[in-house]
Amino acid sequence: MMRAARMHGYKQPLQIDDVPVPEPGPDEVLIKVRATGMCRSDYQLLDGYFPLDIEFPYIPGHEVAGEVAQLGSAVPASAGLSEGDLVVVDPAWGDGTCRQCHEGNEQLCTGSGGWIGFGPPGGFAEYVTAPSRHLIRIDPEAGLAPQYLAPLVDAGLTPYRGMKKLRAAGRLGPGRTVLVSGIGGLGSYGVQYARLLGDGATVVAFARSDDKLTVAKENGADHTVNTRGKTPDQVRAELTELTGRGEIDAALDCSGAPQSLELNASLLAAEGSLVSVGLMGQRVEFPLFLFVSGERSFSGSFWGNYNDLTEVLALAAQGRIKHTVTPVKLDDINDKLDALARGEVIGRQVVVFD
Ligand code: FEH
Ligand code: ZN
């Protein structure tokens, strides 16, 4: 048997239950979970934000790092996996039939694919199973502890893909200003990617608390603005004072709050790009003429694909990204989810298992 934090319905606390250890299918691996990150979208799942048909009781948790406990009977040797290996779980398991899966973007699967912790049972448990093709073996020489690996699966991965989109759009580089807004679990990595992928762009961070802006500064932001209670004009004036320009060329919004997105959009220079990875609100309003006449763009960016994750893991193995991680116990998960919902968490809380 194993301990698991399970949903027994929406808008109810998780219950810590004793349940059977799952059996890996032929092409699956049984993983002894060592760490599972706690994401705002876990709270949103419990709160019924996502229109998913979850069967209760259900185990959430989508940022999973652990050790191979048992290989399914048909796991190929080419998977390069052995019992005891440290692995992270690539979270999006496409069905392999749609265009997005064929392009390698299984997180966008339009068929019958799913995401661990939002469909297939997740990692807020002592064991979890996953298809062997979605495991990434971690070289023990990299010296990366599970509590730092787990958040990379979403908090590290999601802003990375978003920042790659801004780079691909040609909005980064010397003389440019890139904004990262919302310095929570995702934004604390987003600022680092603005530095790593920004190719000399000035990095600005927006948040609504000084604690989070301190993290942004430690993680490489050139300038920070506390936007709480300020009008767009007041923020623009502060931005002008800090950077010499009252506009930005690129913005990665990690909050998903409509007010934040609308503020960022109002600051976009001509041809500027706004990429949103956050999911707090439901709708945003942008002035059409501003976007059309200035060829400004808005794009969503969702999670990341297997290759994006391998790149993030490579940056972590090189020691080029910092982690703000707080280990927590499974028994405290409900209190920690409430703290997450109140926006009180700096960096990422991670449930750790012995
Ligand atoms: C995952 C699944 C569904 C909605 C949102 C999320 C985010 O945590 C991905 O970054
Ligand atoms: Zn997440």
Short mmCIF file of C-alpha atoms and ligand atoms in Angstrom, two decimals:
data_model
loop_
_atom_site.label_atom_id
_atom_site.label_comp_id
_atom_site.label_asym_id
_atom_site.label_seq_id
_atom_site.Cartn_x
_atom_site.Cartn_y
_atom_site.Cartn_z
CA MET A 1 0.00 0.00 0.00
CA MET A 2 1.01 3.66 -0.38
CA ARG A 3 -0.04 7.07 0.95
CA ALA A 4 -1.66 9.46 -1.50
CA ALA A 5 -3.33 12.89 -1.32
CA ARG A 6 -6.59 12.41 -3.18
CA MET A 7 -9.43 14.60 -4.41
CA HIS A 8 -12.85 13.27 -3.37
CA GLY A 9 -14.69 16.07 -5.15
CA TYR A 10 -14.20 19.69 -6.23
CA LYS A 11 -13.83 22.51 -3.65
CA GLN A 12 -12.90 20.02 -0.92
CA PRO A 13 -9.54 19.49 0.85
CA LEU A 14 -7.39 16.62 -0.34
CA GLN A 15 -7.59 13.49 1.85
CA ILE A 16 -4.48 11.50 2.71
CA ASP A 17 -5.52 7.93 1.92
CA ASP A 18 -3.83 4.50 2.00
CA VAL A 19 -4.25 2.99 -1.45
CA PRO A 20 -2.67 0.15 -3.44
CA VAL A 21 0.62 0.82 -5.21
CA PRO A 22 -0.23 1.04 -8.94
CA GLU A 23 0.95 -1.75 -11.28
CA PRO A 24 2.97 -0.54 -14.32
CA GLY A 25 1.56 -1.58 -17.70
CA PRO A 26 3.86 -3.34 -20.22
CA ASP A 27 5.31 -0.08 -21.58
CA GLU A 28 5.13 1.79 -18.28
CA VAL A 29 7.46 2.39 -15.37
CA LEU A 30 6.58 2.40 -11.68
CA ILE A 31 8.24 5.42 -10.08
CA LYS A 32 8.97 5.85 -6.39
CA VAL A 33 8.13 9.53 -6.05
CA ARG A 34 10.84 11.63 -4.38
CA ALA A 35 9.39 15.11 -5.03
CA THR A 36 6.30 16.67 -6.61
CA GLY A 37 6.00 20.42 -7.12
CA MET A 38 2.89 22.33 -6.08
CA CYS A 39 1.52 24.55 -8.82
CA ARG A 40 -1.23 27.16 -8.79
CA SER A 41 -3.00 25.03 -11.36
CA ASP A 42 -3.25 22.25 -8.76
CA TYR A 43 -5.29 24.64 -6.62
CA GLN A 44 -7.32 25.63 -9.69
CA LEU A 45 -7.98 21.94 -10.45
CA LEU A 46 -9.34 21.41 -6.94
CA ASP A 47 -11.39 24.57 -7.32
CA GLY A 48 -13.02 23.31 -10.53
CA TYR A 49 -11.43 25.91 -12.84
CA PHE A 50 -10.60 23.36 -15.54
CA PRO A 51 -13.40 21.67 -17.48
CA LEU A 52 -11.86 18.20 -17.10
CA ASP A 53 -13.82 15.00 -16.48
CA ILE A 54 -11.99 13.79 -13.42
CA GLU A 55 -13.17 10.57 -11.79
CA PHE A 56 -13.01 10.75 -8.01
CA PRO A 57 -11.15 9.83 -5.92
CA TYR A 58 -8.24 11.26 -7.88
CA ILE A 59 -4.54 11.93 -7.24
CA PRO A 60 -3.28 15.28 -8.63
CA GLY A 61 0.32 16.47 -8.93
CA HIS A 62 2.08 17.12 -12.26
CA GLU A 63 5.68 18.12 -11.42
CA VAL A 64 7.16 14.71 -10.63
CA ALA A 65 10.70 13.55 -9.93
CA GLY A 66 11.48 10.12 -8.56
CA GLU A 67 13.34 6.84 -8.92
CA VAL A 68 12.58 3.92 -11.20
CA ALA A 69 11.07 1.24 -8.95
CA GLN A 70 9.94 -1.29 -11.58
CA LEU A 71 10.05 -1.50 -15.39
CA GLY A 72 7.02 -2.78 -17.28
CA SER A 73 7.49 -6.06 -19.17
CA ALA A 74 7.76 -4.39 -22.61
CA VAL A 75 9.91 -1.36 -21.77
CA PRO A 76 12.66 -1.48 -24.43
CA ALA A 77 16.33 -1.59 -23.44
CA SER A 78 16.70 1.45 -25.73
CA ALA A 79 14.80 3.46 -23.10
CA GLY A 80 18.05 3.24 -21.14
CA LEU A 81 16.23 2.90 -17.83
CA SER A 82 17.21 0.77 -14.83
CA GLU A 83 15.77 0.36 -11.34
CA GLY A 84 17.11 3.10 -9.06
CA ASP A 85 17.58 5.66 -11.87
CA LEU A 86 16.62 9.24 -10.96
CA VAL A 87 14.04 10.49 -13.48
CA VAL A 88 11.66 13.35 -14.13
CA VAL A 89 8.32 12.79 -15.83
CA ASP A 90 7.64 14.66 -19.07
CA PRO A 91 4.06 15.64 -18.15
CA ALA A 92 2.16 15.68 -21.47
CA TRP A 93 1.25 12.29 -22.91
CA GLY A 94 -0.20 12.81 -26.36
CA ASP A 95 -2.08 10.07 -28.20
CA GLY A 96 0.35 10.31 -31.13
CA THR A 97 -2.38 10.72 -33.76
CA CYS A 98 -2.87 14.50 -34.15
CA ARG A 99 -0.77 17.09 -35.99
CA GLN A 100 0.47 18.54 -32.67
CA CYS A 101 1.71 15.16 -31.46
CA HIS A 102 3.40 14.50 -34.82
CA GLU A 103 5.13 17.88 -34.43
CA GLY A 104 6.31 16.81 -30.96
CA ASN A 105 4.06 19.22 -29.07
CA GLU A 106 2.22 16.57 -27.07
CA GLN A 107 1.16 19.19 -24.50
CA LEU A 108 -1.13 20.52 -27.25
CA CYS A 109 -2.58 17.12 -28.19
CA THR A 110 -6.05 17.58 -29.73
CA GLY A 111 -6.78 13.86 -29.60
CA SER A 112 -7.14 11.70 -26.52
CA GLY A 113 -3.85 12.66 -24.90
CA GLY A 114 -3.61 13.80 -21.27
CA TRP A 115 -1.42 15.48 -18.72
CA ILE A 116 -0.22 13.71 -15.60
CA GLY A 117 -2.04 15.10 -12.59
CA PHE A 118 -4.92 16.34 -14.74
CA GLY A 119 -5.97 13.01 -16.26
CA PRO A 120 -3.53 10.16 -15.58
CA PRO A 121 -3.02 9.92 -11.77
CA GLY A 122 -0.40 12.36 -10.51
CA GLY A 123 2.50 12.56 -8.10
CA PHE A 124 1.00 13.61 -4.77
CA ALA A 125 1.57 9.98 -3.77
CA GLU A 126 4.44 7.67 -2.85
CA TYR A 127 4.30 5.92 -6.23
CA VAL A 128 3.07 6.79 -9.71
CA THR A 129 3.25 5.08 -13.11
CA ALA A 130 4.20 6.74 -16.39
CA PRO A 131 4.91 5.58 -19.96
CA SER A 132 8.64 4.88 -20.27
CA ARG A 133 8.83 7.20 -23.31
CA HIS A 134 7.90 10.11 -21.04
CA LEU A 135 10.70 9.62 -18.53
CA ILE A 136 13.93 11.59 -18.69
CA ARG A 137 16.83 9.97 -16.88
CA ILE A 138 18.94 12.39 -14.81
CA ASP A 139 22.69 11.86 -14.70
CA PRO A 140 23.57 11.43 -10.99
CA GLU A 141 26.80 13.36 -11.73
CA ALA A 142 24.64 16.46 -12.30
CA GLY A 143 24.05 16.54 -8.54
CA LEU A 144 20.45 17.74 -8.97
CA ALA A 145 18.27 16.86 -5.95
CA PRO A 146 14.68 15.73 -6.67
CA GLN A 147 13.24 18.79 -4.91
CA TYR A 148 14.98 21.02 -7.49
CA LEU A 149 14.19 18.77 -10.44
CA ALA A 150 10.44 18.51 -9.84
CA PRO A 151 9.55 22.23 -10.32
CA LEU A 152 11.44 22.25 -13.63
CA VAL A 153 8.68 20.09 -15.13
CA ASP A 154 6.27 23.02 -15.14
CA ALA A 155 7.48 26.12 -13.27
CA GLY A 156 10.80 25.82 -15.11
CA LEU A 157 9.47 24.48 -18.41
CA THR A 158 6.48 26.75 -19.04
CA PRO A 159 8.20 30.17 -18.97
CA TYR A 160 11.12 28.70 -20.93
CA ARG A 161 8.88 27.85 -23.89
CA GLY A 162 7.28 31.31 -23.64
CA MET A 163 10.66 33.07 -23.66
CA LYS A 164 11.73 30.97 -26.67
CA LYS A 165 8.65 32.30 -28.51
CA LEU A 166 9.71 35.89 -27.78
CA ARG A 167 13.22 35.13 -29.00
CA ALA A 168 11.89 33.45 -32.15
CA ALA A 169 9.74 36.55 -32.79
CA GLY A 170 12.95 38.62 -32.86
CA ARG A 171 11.86 40.78 -29.91
CA LEU A 172 14.93 40.23 -27.72
CA GLY A 173 18.48 41.49 -28.03
CA PRO A 174 20.59 44.60 -27.32
CA GLY A 175 18.58 47.84 -27.01
CA ARG A 176 15.38 45.95 -26.34
CA THR A 177 13.38 45.75 -23.09
CA VAL A 178 11.84 42.44 -22.00
CA LEU A 179 9.32 42.36 -19.17
CA VAL A 180 8.48 39.39 -16.96
CA SER A 181 5.33 39.99 -14.93
CA GLY A 182 4.09 37.82 -12.06
CA ILE A 183 7.11 36.58 -10.07
CA GLY A 184 5.68 33.41 -8.58
CA GLY A 185 6.80 29.85 -9.30
CA LEU A 186 6.93 30.43 -13.07
CA GLY A 187 8.10 34.05 -13.01
CA SER A 188 11.10 33.31 -10.79
CA TYR A 189 12.41 31.16 -13.67
CA GLY A 190 11.05 33.54 -16.33
CA VAL A 191 13.39 36.34 -15.21
CA GLN A 192 16.36 33.96 -15.51
CA TYR A 193 15.35 33.00 -19.05
CA ALA A 194 15.02 36.68 -19.96
CA ARG A 195 18.67 36.96 -18.94
CA LEU A 196 19.80 33.66 -20.53
CA LEU A 197 17.86 33.98 -23.82
CA GLY A 198 17.59 37.79 -23.91
CA ASP A 199 20.91 38.34 -25.69
CA GLY A 200 21.56 41.64 -23.87
CA ALA A 201 17.98 42.90 -23.57
CA THR A 202 17.16 44.98 -20.50
CA VAL A 203 15.18 42.80 -18.09
CA VAL A 204 12.31 44.36 -16.12
CA ALA A 205 10.14 42.51 -13.56
CA PHE A 206 6.64 43.46 -12.39
CA ALA A 207 5.05 42.03 -9.26
CA ARG A 208 2.62 43.12 -6.57
CA SER A 209 4.91 42.40 -3.61
CA ASP A 210 8.44 43.54 -2.75
CA ASP A 211 9.39 40.00 -1.56
CA LYS A 212 8.79 38.66 -5.06
CA LEU A 213 10.67 41.55 -6.63
CA THR A 214 13.65 40.72 -4.39
CA VAL A 215 13.66 37.23 -5.93
CA ALA A 216 13.43 38.80 -9.41
CA LYS A 217 16.45 41.00 -8.69
CA GLU A 218 18.42 38.02 -7.30
CA ASN A 219 17.48 36.08 -10.44
CA GLY A 220 18.81 38.72 -12.82
CA ALA A 221 16.24 41.49 -13.33
CA ASP A 222 17.87 44.85 -14.12
CA HIS A 223 14.86 46.78 -12.84
CA THR A 224 11.74 45.99 -10.81
CA VAL A 225 8.39 47.76 -10.39
CA ASN A 226 5.85 47.04 -7.69
CA THR A 227 2.63 47.56 -9.64
CA ARG A 228 0.21 47.15 -6.72
CA GLY A 229 -2.26 50.08 -6.66
CA LYS A 230 -0.61 51.92 -9.57
CA THR A 231 -2.29 53.15 -12.77
CA PRO A 232 -0.80 52.23 -16.17
CA ASP A 233 0.41 55.83 -16.51
CA GLN A 234 2.20 55.67 -13.15
CA VAL A 235 3.84 52.37 -14.15
CA ARG A 236 4.84 53.83 -17.52
CA ALA A 237 6.41 56.84 -15.78
CA GLU A 238 8.40 54.54 -13.46
CA LEU A 239 9.47 52.39 -16.42
CA THR A 240 10.67 55.54 -18.23
CA GLU A 241 12.70 56.61 -15.21
CA LEU A 242 14.28 53.16 -14.90
CA THR A 243 15.00 52.29 -18.52
CA GLY A 244 14.82 55.60 -20.40
CA ARG A 245 11.82 54.27 -22.36
CA GLY A 246 8.15 54.12 -21.42
CA GLU A 247 7.60 50.97 -23.45
CA ILE A 248 8.69 47.36 -23.76
CA ASP A 249 9.49 45.19 -26.78
CA ALA A 250 8.62 41.85 -25.26
CA ALA A 251 6.60 40.68 -22.29
CA LEU A 252 6.21 37.27 -20.69
CA ASP A 253 3.18 37.30 -18.40
CA CYS A 254 3.35 34.55 -15.79
CA SER A 255 0.34 35.68 -13.77
CA GLY A 256 -2.54 35.33 -16.23
CA ALA A 257 -4.38 38.09 -14.39
CA PRO A 258 -6.40 40.23 -16.84
CA GLN A 259 -5.21 43.45 -15.16
CA SER A 260 -1.58 42.38 -15.60
CA LEU A 261 -2.05 41.36 -19.24
CA GLU A 262 -3.88 44.60 -20.08
CA LEU A 263 -1.13 46.65 -18.38
CA ASN A 264 1.58 44.77 -20.30
CA ALA A 265 -0.31 45.24 -23.59
CA SER A 266 -0.59 49.00 -22.97
CA LEU A 267 3.21 49.19 -22.63
CA LEU A 268 4.08 47.26 -25.80
CA ALA A 269 6.16 49.20 -28.33
CA ALA A 270 5.23 48.97 -32.01
CA GLU A 271 5.79 45.38 -33.20
CA GLY A 272 6.05 44.31 -29.55
CA SER A 273 5.06 40.80 -28.51
CA LEU A 274 3.17 39.69 -25.42
CA VAL A 275 3.27 36.00 -24.51
CA SER A 276 1.02 34.68 -21.74
CA VAL A 277 1.72 31.49 -19.82
CA GLY A 278 -0.38 32.35 -16.76
CA LEU A 279 -3.89 31.10 -16.18
CA MET A 280 -5.56 33.13 -13.47
CA GLY A 281 -8.34 34.97 -15.32
CA GLN A 282 -10.91 34.01 -17.94
CA ARG A 283 -10.91 36.90 -20.45
CA VAL A 284 -8.75 39.90 -21.35
CA GLU A 285 -9.49 43.03 -23.40
CA PHE A 286 -6.91 44.58 -25.73
CA PRO A 287 -7.45 47.78 -27.78
CA LEU A 288 -7.79 46.50 -31.36
CA PHE A 289 -6.42 49.60 -33.09
CA LEU A 290 -3.25 49.57 -30.91
CA PHE A 291 -2.55 45.97 -31.92
CA VAL A 292 -3.39 46.26 -35.60
CA SER A 293 -1.85 49.66 -36.32
CA GLY A 294 1.33 48.84 -34.40
CA GLU A 295 1.55 45.20 -35.53
CA ARG A 296 1.69 44.17 -31.88
CA SER A 297 1.07 40.52 -31.12
CA PHE A 298 -0.38 38.42 -28.33
CA SER A 299 0.28 34.71 -28.05
CA GLY A 300 -0.51 31.99 -25.60
CA SER A 301 2.20 29.50 -24.72
CA PHE A 302 1.32 26.24 -23.01
CA TRP A 303 3.58 24.20 -20.80
CA GLY A 304 6.37 22.76 -22.99
CA ASN A 305 7.33 19.73 -25.06
CA TYR A 306 9.79 16.94 -24.36
CA ASN A 307 12.66 18.76 -26.07
CA ASP A 308 11.94 22.02 -24.26
CA LEU A 309 12.18 20.04 -21.00
CA THR A 310 15.51 18.46 -21.95
CA GLU A 311 16.87 21.96 -22.60
CA VAL A 312 15.68 23.21 -19.20
CA LEU A 313 17.25 20.18 -17.52
CA ALA A 314 20.51 20.87 -19.36
CA LEU A 315 20.53 24.48 -18.06
CA ALA A 316 19.90 23.16 -14.54
CA ALA A 317 22.67 20.55 -14.87
CA GLN A 318 25.05 23.33 -15.94
CA GLY A 319 24.07 25.25 -12.79
CA ARG A 320 22.79 28.13 -14.92
CA ILE A 321 19.36 28.43 -13.29
CA LYS A 322 18.60 29.05 -9.63
CA HIS A 323 15.75 27.51 -7.69
CA THR A 324 13.63 29.02 -4.94
CA VAL A 325 12.22 25.84 -3.41
CA THR A 326 10.45 25.12 -0.10
CA PRO A 327 10.20 21.39 0.78
CA VAL A 328 6.84 20.48 2.36
CA LYS A 329 5.27 17.29 3.75
CA LEU A 330 2.34 15.44 2.15
CA ASP A 331 0.33 15.85 5.38
CA ASP A 332 0.56 19.64 5.08
CA ILE A 333 -0.57 19.77 1.48
CA ASN A 334 -3.93 21.43 2.10
CA ASP A 335 -2.43 24.30 4.11
CA LYS A 336 0.25 24.75 1.46
CA LEU A 337 -2.34 24.80 -1.34
CA ASP A 338 -4.24 27.52 0.56
CA ALA A 339 -1.02 29.57 0.83
CA LEU A 340 -0.55 29.14 -2.93
CA ALA A 341 -4.11 30.31 -3.59
CA ARG A 342 -3.50 33.42 -1.47
CA GLY A 343 -0.42 34.27 -3.55
CA GLU A 344 1.81 34.00 -0.48
CA VAL A 345 4.34 31.54 -1.91
CA ILE A 346 7.81 32.72 -2.91
CA GLY A 347 9.22 30.36 -5.55
CA ARG A 348 7.89 26.79 -5.46
CA GLN A 349 6.63 24.54 -2.65
CA VAL A 350 7.59 20.93 -3.30
CA VAL A 351 6.14 17.86 -1.56
CA VAL A 352 9.12 15.71 -0.69
CA PHE A 353 9.01 11.96 0.10
CA ASP A 354 11.72 10.01 1.94
C1 FEH B 1 -1.47 22.51 -16.62
C2 FEH B 1 -2.63 21.85 -17.03
C3 FEH B 1 -3.80 22.57 -17.26
C4 FEH B 1 -3.77 23.93 -17.11
C5 FEH B 1 -2.63 24.58 -16.72
C6 FEH B 1 -1.48 23.88 -16.48
C7 FEH B 1 -0.25 24.62 -16.09
O1 FEH B 1 0.20 24.28 -14.85
C8 FEH B 1 0.82 24.38 -17.14
O2 FEH B 1 1.80 25.35 -16.93
ZN ZN B 2 1.62 23.61 -13.36
#
